[in-house]
Short mmCIF file of C-alpha atoms and ligand atoms in Angstrom, two decimals:
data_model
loop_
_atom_site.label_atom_id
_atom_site.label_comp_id
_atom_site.label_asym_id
_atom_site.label_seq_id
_atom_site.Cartn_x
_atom_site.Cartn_y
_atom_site.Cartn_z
CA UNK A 1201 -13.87 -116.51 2.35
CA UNK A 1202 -15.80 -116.91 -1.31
CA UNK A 1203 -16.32 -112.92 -0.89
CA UNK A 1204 -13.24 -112.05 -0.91
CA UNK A 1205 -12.48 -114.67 -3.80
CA UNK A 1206 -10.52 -113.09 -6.87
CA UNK A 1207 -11.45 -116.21 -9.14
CA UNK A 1208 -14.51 -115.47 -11.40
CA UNK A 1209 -16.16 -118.83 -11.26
CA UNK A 1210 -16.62 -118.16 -7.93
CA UNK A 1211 -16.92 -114.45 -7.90
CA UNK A 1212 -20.40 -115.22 -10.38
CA UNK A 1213 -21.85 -117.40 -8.10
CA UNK A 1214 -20.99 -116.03 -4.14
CA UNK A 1215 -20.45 -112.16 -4.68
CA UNK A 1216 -23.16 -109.43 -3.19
CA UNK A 1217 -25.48 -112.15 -1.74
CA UNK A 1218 -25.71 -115.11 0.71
CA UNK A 1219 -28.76 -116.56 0.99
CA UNK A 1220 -31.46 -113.71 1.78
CA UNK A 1221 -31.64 -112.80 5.32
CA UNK A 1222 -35.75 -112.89 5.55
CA UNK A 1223 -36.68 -116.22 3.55
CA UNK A 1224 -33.41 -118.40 3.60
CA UNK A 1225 -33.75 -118.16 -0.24
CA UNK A 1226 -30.49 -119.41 -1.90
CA UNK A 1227 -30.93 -117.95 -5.55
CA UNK A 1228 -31.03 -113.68 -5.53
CA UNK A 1229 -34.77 -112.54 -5.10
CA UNK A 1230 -36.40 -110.94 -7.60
CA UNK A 1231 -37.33 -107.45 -5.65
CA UNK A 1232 -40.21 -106.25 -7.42
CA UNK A 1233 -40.97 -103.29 -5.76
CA UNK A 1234 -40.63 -99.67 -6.95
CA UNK A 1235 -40.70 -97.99 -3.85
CA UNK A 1236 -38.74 -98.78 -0.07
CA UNK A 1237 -39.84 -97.74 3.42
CA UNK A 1238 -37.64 -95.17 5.18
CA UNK A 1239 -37.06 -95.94 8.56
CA UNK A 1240 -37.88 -92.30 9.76
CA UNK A 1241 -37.86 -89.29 8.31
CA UNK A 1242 -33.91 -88.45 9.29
CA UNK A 1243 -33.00 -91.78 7.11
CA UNK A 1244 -34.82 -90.38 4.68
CA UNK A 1245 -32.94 -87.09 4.66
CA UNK A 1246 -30.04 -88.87 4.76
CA UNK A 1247 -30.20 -91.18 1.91
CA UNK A 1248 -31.47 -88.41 -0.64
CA UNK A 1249 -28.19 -86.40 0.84
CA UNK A 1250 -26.19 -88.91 -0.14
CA UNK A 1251 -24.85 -88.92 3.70
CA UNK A 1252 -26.04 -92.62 3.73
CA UNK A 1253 -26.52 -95.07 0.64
CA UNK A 1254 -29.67 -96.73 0.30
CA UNK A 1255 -32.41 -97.46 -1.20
CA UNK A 1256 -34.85 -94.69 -2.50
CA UNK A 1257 -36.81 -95.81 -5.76
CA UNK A 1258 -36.27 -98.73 -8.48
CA UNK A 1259 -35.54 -96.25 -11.21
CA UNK A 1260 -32.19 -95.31 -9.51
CA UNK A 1261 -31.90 -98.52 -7.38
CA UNK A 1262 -33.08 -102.05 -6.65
CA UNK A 1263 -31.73 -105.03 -4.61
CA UNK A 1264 -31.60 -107.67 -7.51
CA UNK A 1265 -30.06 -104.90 -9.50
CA UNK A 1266 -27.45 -104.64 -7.11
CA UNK A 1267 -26.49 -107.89 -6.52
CA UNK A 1268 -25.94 -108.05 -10.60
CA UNK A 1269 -24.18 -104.49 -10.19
CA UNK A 1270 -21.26 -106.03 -7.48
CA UNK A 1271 -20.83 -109.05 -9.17
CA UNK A 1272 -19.76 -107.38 -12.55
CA UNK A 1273 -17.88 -104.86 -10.92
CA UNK A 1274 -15.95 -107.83 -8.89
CA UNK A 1275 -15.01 -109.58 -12.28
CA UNK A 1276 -13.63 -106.64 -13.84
CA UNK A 1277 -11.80 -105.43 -11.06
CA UNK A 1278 -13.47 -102.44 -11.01
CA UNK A 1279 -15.38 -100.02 -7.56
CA UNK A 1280 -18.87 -100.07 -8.60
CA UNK A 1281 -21.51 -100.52 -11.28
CA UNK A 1282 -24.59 -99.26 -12.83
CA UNK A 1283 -27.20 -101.43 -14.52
CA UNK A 1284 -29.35 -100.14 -17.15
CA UNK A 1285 -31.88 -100.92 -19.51
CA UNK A 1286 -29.49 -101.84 -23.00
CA UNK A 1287 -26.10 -101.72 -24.26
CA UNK A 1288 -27.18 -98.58 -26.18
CA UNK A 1289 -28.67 -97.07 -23.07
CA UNK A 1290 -24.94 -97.36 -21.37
CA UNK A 1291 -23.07 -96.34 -23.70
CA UNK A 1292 -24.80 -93.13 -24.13
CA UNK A 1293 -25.00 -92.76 -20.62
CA UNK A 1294 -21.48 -93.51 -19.92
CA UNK A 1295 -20.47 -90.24 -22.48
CA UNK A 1296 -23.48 -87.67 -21.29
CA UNK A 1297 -22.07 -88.28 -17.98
CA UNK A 1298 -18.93 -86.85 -19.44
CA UNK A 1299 -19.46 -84.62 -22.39
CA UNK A 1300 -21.85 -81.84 -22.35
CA UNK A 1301 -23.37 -79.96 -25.43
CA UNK A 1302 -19.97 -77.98 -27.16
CA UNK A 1303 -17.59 -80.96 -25.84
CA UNK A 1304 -16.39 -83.91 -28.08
CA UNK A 1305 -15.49 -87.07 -27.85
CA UNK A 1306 -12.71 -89.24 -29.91
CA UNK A 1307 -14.05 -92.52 -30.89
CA UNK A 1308 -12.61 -95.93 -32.84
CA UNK A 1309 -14.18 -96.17 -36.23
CA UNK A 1310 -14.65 -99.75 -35.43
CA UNK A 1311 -17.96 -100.27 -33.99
CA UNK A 1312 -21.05 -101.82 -33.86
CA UNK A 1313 -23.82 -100.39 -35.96
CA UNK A 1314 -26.15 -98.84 -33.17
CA UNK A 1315 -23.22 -96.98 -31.81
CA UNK A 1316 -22.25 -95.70 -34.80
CA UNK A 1317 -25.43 -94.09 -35.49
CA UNK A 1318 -25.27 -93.04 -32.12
CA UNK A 1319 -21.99 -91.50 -32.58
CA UNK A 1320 -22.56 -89.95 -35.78
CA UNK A 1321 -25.97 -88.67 -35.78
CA UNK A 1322 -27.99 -88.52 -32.03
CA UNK A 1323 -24.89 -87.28 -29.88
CA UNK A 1324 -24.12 -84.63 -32.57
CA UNK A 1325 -27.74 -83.53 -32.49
CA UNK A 1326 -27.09 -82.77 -29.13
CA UNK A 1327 -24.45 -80.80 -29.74
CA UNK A 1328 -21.37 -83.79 -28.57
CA UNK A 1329 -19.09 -83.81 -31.33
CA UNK A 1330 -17.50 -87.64 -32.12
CA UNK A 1331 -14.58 -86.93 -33.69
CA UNK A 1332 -13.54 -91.04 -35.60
CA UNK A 1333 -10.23 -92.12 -35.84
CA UNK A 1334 -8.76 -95.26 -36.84
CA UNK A 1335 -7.60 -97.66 -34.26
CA UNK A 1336 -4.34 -98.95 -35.79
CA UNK A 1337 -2.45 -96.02 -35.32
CA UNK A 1338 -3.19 -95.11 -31.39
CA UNK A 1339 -1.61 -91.67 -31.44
CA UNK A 1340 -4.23 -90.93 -33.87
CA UNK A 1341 -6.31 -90.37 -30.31
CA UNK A 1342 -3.50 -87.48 -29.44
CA UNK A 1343 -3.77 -85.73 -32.18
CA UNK A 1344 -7.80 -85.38 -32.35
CA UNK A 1345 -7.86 -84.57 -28.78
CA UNK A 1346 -8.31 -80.57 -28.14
CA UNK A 1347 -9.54 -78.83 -24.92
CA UNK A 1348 -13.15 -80.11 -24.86
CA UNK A 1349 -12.28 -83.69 -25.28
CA UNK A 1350 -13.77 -85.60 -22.48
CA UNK A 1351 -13.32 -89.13 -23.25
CA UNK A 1352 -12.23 -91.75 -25.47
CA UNK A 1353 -14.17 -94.32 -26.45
CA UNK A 1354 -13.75 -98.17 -28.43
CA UNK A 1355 -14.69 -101.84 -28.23
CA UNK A 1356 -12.49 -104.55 -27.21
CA UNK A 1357 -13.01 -106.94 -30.12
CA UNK A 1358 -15.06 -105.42 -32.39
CA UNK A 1359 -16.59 -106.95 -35.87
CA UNK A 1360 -16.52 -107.47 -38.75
CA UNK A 1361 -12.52 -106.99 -38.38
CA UNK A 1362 -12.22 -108.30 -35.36
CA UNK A 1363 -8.74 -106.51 -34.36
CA UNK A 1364 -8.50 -105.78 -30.94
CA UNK A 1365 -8.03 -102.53 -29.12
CA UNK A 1366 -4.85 -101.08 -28.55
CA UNK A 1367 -6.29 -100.49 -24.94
CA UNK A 1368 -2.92 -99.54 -23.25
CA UNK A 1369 -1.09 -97.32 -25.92
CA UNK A 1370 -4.31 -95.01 -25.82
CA UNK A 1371 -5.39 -95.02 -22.21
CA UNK A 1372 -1.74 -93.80 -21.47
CA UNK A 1373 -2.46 -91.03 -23.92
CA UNK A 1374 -5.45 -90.14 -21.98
CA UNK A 1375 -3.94 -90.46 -18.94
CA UNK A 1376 -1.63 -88.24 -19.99
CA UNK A 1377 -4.59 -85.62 -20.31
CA UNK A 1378 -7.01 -86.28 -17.69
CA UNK A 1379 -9.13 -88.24 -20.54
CA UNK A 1380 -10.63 -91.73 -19.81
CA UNK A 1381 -10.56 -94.58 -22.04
CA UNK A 1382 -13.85 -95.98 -21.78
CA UNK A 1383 -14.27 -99.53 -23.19
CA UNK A 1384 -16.59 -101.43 -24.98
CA UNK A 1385 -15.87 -105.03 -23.73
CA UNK A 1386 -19.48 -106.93 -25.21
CA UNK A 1387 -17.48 -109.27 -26.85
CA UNK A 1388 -14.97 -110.09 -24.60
CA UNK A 1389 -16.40 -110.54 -20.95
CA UNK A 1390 -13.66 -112.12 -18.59
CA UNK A 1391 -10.94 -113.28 -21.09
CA UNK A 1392 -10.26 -109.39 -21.74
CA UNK A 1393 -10.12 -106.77 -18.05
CA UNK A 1394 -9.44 -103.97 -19.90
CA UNK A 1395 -8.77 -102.08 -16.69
CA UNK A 1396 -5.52 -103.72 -16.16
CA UNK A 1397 -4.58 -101.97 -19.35
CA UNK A 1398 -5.07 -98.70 -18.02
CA UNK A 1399 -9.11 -98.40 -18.86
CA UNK A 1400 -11.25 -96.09 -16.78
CA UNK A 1401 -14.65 -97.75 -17.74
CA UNK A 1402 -15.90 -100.31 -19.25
CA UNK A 1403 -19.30 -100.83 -20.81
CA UNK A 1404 -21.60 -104.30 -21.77
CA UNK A 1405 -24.26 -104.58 -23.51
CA UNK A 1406 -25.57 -107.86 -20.91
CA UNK A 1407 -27.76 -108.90 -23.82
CA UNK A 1408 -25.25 -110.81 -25.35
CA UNK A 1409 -22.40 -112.94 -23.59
CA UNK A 1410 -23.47 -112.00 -20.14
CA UNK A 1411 -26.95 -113.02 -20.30
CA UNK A 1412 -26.18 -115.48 -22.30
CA UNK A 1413 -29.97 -117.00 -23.54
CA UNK A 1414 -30.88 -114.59 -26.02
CA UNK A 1415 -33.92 -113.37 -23.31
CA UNK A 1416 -33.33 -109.94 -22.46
CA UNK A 1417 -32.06 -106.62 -23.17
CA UNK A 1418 -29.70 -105.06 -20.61
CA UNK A 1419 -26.29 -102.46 -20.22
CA UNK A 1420 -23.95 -101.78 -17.80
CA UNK A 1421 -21.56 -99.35 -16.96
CA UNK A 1422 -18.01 -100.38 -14.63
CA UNK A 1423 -16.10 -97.55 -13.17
CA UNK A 1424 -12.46 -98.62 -12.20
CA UNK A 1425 -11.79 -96.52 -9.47
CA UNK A 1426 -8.77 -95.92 -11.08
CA UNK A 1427 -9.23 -93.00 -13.08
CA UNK A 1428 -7.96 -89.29 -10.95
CA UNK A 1429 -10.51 -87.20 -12.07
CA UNK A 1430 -9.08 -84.49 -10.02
CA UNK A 1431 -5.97 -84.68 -12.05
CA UNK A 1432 -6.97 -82.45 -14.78
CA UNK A 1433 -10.11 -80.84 -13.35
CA UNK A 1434 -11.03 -78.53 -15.88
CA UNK A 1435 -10.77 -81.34 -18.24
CA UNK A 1436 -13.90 -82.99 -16.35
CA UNK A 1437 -16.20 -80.02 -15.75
CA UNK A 1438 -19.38 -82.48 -14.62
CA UNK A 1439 -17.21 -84.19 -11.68
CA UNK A 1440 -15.20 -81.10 -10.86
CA UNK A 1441 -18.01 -78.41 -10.66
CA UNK A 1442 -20.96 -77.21 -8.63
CA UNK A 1443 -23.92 -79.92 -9.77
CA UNK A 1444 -26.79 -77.49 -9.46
CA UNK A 1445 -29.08 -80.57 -10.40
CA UNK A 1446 -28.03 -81.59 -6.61
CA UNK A 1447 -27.52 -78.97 -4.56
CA UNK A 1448 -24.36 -77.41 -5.78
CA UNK A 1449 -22.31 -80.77 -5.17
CA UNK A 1450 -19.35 -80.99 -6.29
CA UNK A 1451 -19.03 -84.65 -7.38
CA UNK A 1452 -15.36 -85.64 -6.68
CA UNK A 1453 -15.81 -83.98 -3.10
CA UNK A 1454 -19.25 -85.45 -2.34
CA UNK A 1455 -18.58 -89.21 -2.73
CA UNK A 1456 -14.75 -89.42 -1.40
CA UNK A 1457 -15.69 -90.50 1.56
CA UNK A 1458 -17.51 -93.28 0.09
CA UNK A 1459 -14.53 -94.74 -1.88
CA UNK A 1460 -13.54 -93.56 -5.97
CA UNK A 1461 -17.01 -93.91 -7.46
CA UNK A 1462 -17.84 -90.50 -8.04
CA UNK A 1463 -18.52 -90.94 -11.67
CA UNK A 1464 -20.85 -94.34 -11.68
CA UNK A 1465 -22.37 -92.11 -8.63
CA UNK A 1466 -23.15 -88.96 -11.10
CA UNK A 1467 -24.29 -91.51 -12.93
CA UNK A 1468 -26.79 -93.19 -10.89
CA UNK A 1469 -27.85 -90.11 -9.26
CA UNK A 1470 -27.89 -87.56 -11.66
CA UNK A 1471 -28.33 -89.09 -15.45
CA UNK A 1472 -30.78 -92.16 -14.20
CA UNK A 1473 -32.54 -89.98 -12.14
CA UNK A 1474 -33.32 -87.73 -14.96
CA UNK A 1475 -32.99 -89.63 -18.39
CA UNK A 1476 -34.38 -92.70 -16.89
CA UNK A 1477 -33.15 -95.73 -18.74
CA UNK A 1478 -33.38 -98.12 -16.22
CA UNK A 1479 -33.28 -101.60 -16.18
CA UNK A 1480 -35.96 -103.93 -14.37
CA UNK A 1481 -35.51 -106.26 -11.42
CA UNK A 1482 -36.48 -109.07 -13.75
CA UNK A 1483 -34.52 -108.79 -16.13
CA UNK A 1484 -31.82 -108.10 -13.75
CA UNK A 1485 -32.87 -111.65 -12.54
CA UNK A 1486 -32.35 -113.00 -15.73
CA UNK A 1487 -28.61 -111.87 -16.38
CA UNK A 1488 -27.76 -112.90 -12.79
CA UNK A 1489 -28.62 -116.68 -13.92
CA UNK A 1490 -26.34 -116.01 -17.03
CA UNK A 1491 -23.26 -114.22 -15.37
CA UNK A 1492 -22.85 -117.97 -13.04
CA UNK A 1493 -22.38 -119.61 -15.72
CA UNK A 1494 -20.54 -116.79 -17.99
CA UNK A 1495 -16.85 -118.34 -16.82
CA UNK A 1496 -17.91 -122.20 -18.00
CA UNK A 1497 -19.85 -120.66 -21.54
CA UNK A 1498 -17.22 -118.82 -22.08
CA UNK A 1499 -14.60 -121.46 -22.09
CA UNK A 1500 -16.52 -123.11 -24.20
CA UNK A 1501 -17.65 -119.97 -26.62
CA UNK A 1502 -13.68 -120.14 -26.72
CA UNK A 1503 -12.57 -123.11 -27.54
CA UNK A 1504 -15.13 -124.25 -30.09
CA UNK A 1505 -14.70 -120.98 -32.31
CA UNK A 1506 -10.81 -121.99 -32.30
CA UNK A 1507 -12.22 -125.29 -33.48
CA UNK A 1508 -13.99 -123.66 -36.34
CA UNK A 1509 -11.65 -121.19 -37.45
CA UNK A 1510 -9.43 -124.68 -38.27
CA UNK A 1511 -11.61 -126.51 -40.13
CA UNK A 1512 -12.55 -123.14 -42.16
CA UNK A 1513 -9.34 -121.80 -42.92
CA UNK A 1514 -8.84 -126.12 -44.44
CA UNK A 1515 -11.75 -125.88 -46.36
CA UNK A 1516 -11.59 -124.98 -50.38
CA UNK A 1517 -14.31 -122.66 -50.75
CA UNK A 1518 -13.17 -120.08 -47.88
CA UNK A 1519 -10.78 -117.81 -48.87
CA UNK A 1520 -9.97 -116.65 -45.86
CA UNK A 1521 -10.92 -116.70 -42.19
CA UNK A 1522 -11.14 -113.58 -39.71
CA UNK A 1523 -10.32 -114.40 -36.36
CA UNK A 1524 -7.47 -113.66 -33.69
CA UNK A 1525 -6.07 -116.69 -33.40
CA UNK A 1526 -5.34 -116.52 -37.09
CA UNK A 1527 -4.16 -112.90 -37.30
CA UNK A 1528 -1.00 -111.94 -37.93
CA UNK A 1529 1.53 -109.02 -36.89
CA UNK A 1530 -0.03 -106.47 -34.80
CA UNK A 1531 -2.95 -107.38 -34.84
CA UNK A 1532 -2.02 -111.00 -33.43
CA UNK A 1533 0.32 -108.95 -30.83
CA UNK A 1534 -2.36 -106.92 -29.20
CA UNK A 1535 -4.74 -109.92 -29.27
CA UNK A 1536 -2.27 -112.08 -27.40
CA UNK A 1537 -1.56 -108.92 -24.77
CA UNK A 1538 -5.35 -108.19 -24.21
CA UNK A 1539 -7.04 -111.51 -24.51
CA UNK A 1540 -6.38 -114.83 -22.30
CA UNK A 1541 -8.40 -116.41 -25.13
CA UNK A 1542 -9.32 -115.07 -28.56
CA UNK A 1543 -13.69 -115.03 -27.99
CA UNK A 1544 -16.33 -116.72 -30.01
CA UNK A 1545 -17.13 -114.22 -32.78
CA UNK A 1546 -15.43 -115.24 -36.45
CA UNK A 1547 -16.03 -114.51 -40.12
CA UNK A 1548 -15.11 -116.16 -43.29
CA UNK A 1549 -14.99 -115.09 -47.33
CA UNK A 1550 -16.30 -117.58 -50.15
CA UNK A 1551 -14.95 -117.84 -52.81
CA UNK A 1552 -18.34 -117.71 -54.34
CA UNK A 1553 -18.94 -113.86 -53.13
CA UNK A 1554 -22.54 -112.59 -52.15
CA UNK A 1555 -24.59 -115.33 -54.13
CA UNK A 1556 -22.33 -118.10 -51.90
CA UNK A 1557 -23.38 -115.95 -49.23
CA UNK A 1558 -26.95 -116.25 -49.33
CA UNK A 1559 -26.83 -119.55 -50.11
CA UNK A 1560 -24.68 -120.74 -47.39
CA UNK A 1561 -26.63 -118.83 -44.87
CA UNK A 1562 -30.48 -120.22 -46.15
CA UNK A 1563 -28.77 -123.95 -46.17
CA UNK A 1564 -27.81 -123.82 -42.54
CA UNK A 1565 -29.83 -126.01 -40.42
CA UNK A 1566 -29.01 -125.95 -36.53
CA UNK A 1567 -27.52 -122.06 -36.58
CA UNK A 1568 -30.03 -119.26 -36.30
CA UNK A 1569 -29.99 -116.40 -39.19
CA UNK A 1570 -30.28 -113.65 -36.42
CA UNK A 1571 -28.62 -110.40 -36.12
CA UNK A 1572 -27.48 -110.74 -32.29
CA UNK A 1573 -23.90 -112.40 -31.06
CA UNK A 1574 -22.88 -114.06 -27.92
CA UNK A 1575 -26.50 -115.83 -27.13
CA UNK A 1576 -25.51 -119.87 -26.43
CA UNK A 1577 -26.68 -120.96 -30.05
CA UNK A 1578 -24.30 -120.85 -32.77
CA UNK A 1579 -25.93 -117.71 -34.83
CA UNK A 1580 -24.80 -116.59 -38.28
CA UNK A 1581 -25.12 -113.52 -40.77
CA UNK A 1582 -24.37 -112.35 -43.98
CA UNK A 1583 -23.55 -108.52 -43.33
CA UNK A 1584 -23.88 -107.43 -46.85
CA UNK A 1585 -26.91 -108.19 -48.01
CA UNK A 1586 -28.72 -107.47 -44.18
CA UNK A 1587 -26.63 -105.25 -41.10
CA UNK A 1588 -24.57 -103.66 -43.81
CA UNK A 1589 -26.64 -103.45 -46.96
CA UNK A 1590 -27.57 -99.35 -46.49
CA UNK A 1591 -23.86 -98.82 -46.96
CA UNK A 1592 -22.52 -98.42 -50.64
CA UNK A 1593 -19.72 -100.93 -51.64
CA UNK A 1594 -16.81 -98.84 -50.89
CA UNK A 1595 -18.30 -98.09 -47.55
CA UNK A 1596 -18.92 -101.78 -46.72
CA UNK A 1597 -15.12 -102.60 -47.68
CA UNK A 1598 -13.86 -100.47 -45.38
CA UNK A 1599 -15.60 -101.59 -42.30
CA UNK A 1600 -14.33 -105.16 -43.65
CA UNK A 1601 -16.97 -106.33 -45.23
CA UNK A 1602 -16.79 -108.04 -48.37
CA UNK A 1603 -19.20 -109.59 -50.84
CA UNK A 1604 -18.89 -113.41 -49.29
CA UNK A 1605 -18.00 -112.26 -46.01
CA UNK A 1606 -19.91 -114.15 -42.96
CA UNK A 1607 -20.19 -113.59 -39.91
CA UNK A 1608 -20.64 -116.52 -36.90
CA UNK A 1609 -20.89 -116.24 -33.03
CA UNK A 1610 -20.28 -119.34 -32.14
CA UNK A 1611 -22.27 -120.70 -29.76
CA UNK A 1612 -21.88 -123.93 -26.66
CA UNK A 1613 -23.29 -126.59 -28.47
CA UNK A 1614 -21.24 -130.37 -29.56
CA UNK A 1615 -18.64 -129.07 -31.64
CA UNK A 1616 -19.10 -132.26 -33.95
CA UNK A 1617 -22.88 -130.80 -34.86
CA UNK A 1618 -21.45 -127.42 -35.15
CA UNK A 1619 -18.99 -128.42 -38.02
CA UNK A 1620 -21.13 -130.62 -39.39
CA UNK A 1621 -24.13 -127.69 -39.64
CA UNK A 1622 -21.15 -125.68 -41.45
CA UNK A 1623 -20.09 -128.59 -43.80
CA UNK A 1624 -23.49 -129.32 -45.15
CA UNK A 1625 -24.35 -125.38 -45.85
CA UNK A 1626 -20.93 -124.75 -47.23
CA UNK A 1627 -21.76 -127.77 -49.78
CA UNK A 1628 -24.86 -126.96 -50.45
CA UNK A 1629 -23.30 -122.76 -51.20
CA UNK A 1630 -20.37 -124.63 -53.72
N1 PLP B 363 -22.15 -102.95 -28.06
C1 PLP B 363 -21.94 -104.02 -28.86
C2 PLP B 363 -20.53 -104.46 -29.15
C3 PLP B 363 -23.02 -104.71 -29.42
O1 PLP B 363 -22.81 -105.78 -30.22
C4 PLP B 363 -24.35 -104.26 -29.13
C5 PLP B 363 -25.53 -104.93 -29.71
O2 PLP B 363 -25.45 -105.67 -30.65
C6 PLP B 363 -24.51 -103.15 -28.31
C7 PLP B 363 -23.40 -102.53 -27.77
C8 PLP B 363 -25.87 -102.61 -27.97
O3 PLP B 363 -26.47 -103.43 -27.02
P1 PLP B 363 -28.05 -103.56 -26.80
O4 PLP B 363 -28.58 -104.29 -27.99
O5 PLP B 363 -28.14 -104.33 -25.51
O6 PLP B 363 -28.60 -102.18 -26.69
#
């Protein structure tokens, strides 16, 4: 019954395993083993001919890995995971699986940092173009897109601006063109499922909301199953084409009879195999023990960030407050459409500009000054004088950050010693 469940709190807690079948153990176990015994030598033959799926070697596959891999994939709606070593890791993944050297991608301008300078200096060194393009105007994805465009690519709620996606107007476009929208969704686990909206992929960095406890790095990729990547098959060369890499497969053809997964397959079996960022089966322990409680933290992530988005937008020294719930126009529209809740991250302006700033951020007590988001701790950061102080001025305005601008990820603690941390360090700024 519980594995067929479409509810998340249960999904988290019942999907991909039931006590294990050796042991009786009730929590996943930690399979720390790099290596698993064929059966014979035509099992063998099988699994690395993809005629059978198995296990073969940790740095493509692991049991603990997988049970992490199908419960993701169940909360998102989506056929099938992969679980690599960081955020970074899969979202460079999810694009080389795509884009080859002489193809491009189109990208939001609003991202985080490390995918940025992924975007604009390491894929371009490797000959993938990332063509930017600004995120409020969604057509602005049709117009960049030319014959070697082999994906699209944003985040769900990304900061310092905090305006989310237009995730349906530009999937259709891509649709429209055999191009996936792949998504991003870090900062939104569960209250955004971008593939209802017409995404093809979705990446996490587990790191953060997922994990949960600030103790390990981790990624993961989510193919829909939705995406026809037979549609427009010279628009996806890698899927569409003899793989010499394995055999001469043909990717699409090779895995239909093992249900739509032929790209988080190519994946797994081609860019793992050979670029080998994989993720460990301890660490794949440790974001299982976050994802069962993801659906409780989040709620709570949630609702106390709505709390402190009141009390700032009231107080005398902020001059204003960026979060969803207190957006306006469009931006409030496509939060409301995309997001059953509006997430945990929010920034503020003082009045008292970057000297405020620093003050406010050295006076805080029960926050941590850390450059991370979604860990259960309330954290805070002042962008421009640490994550965006190598940009010049004009550069930092337009990514939306000002002078006094602060950034919070709010974490699960009392909401009374939240507000009161925020009241003492916004005194002691003046
Ligand atoms: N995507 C977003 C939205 C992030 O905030 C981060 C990290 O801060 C990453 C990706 C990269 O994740 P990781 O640090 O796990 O490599």
């Amino acid at each position: 019954m519980t594995a067929d469940s479409k509810n998340p709190e249960t999904i988290v807690l019942h999907a991909g395993h039931r006590a294990d079948p050796t042991t009786g153990a009730v929590a996943v176990p930690i399979y720390q083993t790099t290596s698993y015994q064929f059966d014979n030598a035509e099992h063998a033959r099988k699994l690395f001919a993809l005629e059978e799926l198995g296990n073969i070697y940790t740095r493509i596959m692991n049991p603990t890995q997988s049970v992490l891999e199908e419960r993701v994939t169940a909360i998102d709606g989506g056929a099938a995971a992969l679980a690599v070593s960081s955020g970074q890791a899969a979202s460079a993944l999810a694009i080389q699986n795509l884009a080859s050297s002489g193809d491009n991608i189109i990208s939001s301008t609003d991202l985080y940092g490390g995918t940025w300078n992924l975007f604009a200096n390491t894929l371009p060194s490797m000959g993938i173009e990332v063509r930017f393009v600004d995120p409020e105007d969604p057509e602005a994805f049709r117009r960049a897109t030319d014959d070697r465009t082999r994906a699209y690519y944003a985040e769900t709620l990304p900061n310092p601006k905090l305006h989310v996606f237009p995730i349906k107007e530009v999937a259709d476009i891509g649709r429209e063109y055999g191009i996936p929208l792949i998504m991003d969704n870090t900062a939104a686990p569960l209250i955004c499922r971008p593939f209802q909206h017409g995404a093809a992929i979705n990446v996490y960095s587990l790191t953060k909301y997922i994990g949960g406890h600030g103790t390990s790095i981790g990624g993961m990729i989510v193919d829909s199953g939705s995406f026809d990547w037979e549609a427009h098959p010279e628009r996806q060369p890698n899927l569409n084409t003899p793989d010499p890499s394995y055999h001469g497969a043909v990717w699409v053809e090779a895995v239909k009879p093992m249900g739509p997964i032929a790209y988080i397959m190519r994946a797994r079996t081609v860019m793992l195999r050979d670029l080998g960022a994989a993720t460990t089966p301890s660490n794949a322990f440790n974001f299982i023990q976050g994802l069962e409680t993801l659906p409780l933290r989040m709620e709570r992530h949630c609702q106390n960030a709505a709390a402190v988005a009141d009390y700032l937008a009231g107080h005398a020294d902020v001059t204003k407050v960026i979060y969803p719930g207190q957006q306006d126009g469009e931006a409030r529209r496509r939060a409301d459409t995309y997001m059953s809740a509006y997430g945990g991250l929010l920034g503020f302006e003082l009045k008292g500009g970057r000297e405020a700033g620093r003050k406010f951020i050295d006076s805080l007590e029960m926050f941590y000054h850390v450059a991370n988001i979604g860990d259960a701790r309330s954290l805070a950061i002042h962008p421009a004088t640490t994550t965006h102080s190598q940009l010049t001025p004009e550069e930092q305005l337009a990514t939306g950050v000002t002078d006094g601008y602060v950034r919070l990820s709010i974490g699960i603690e009392h909401i009374d010693d939240i507000i009161a941390d925020l009241d003492q360090a916004l005194a002691a700024a003046g």
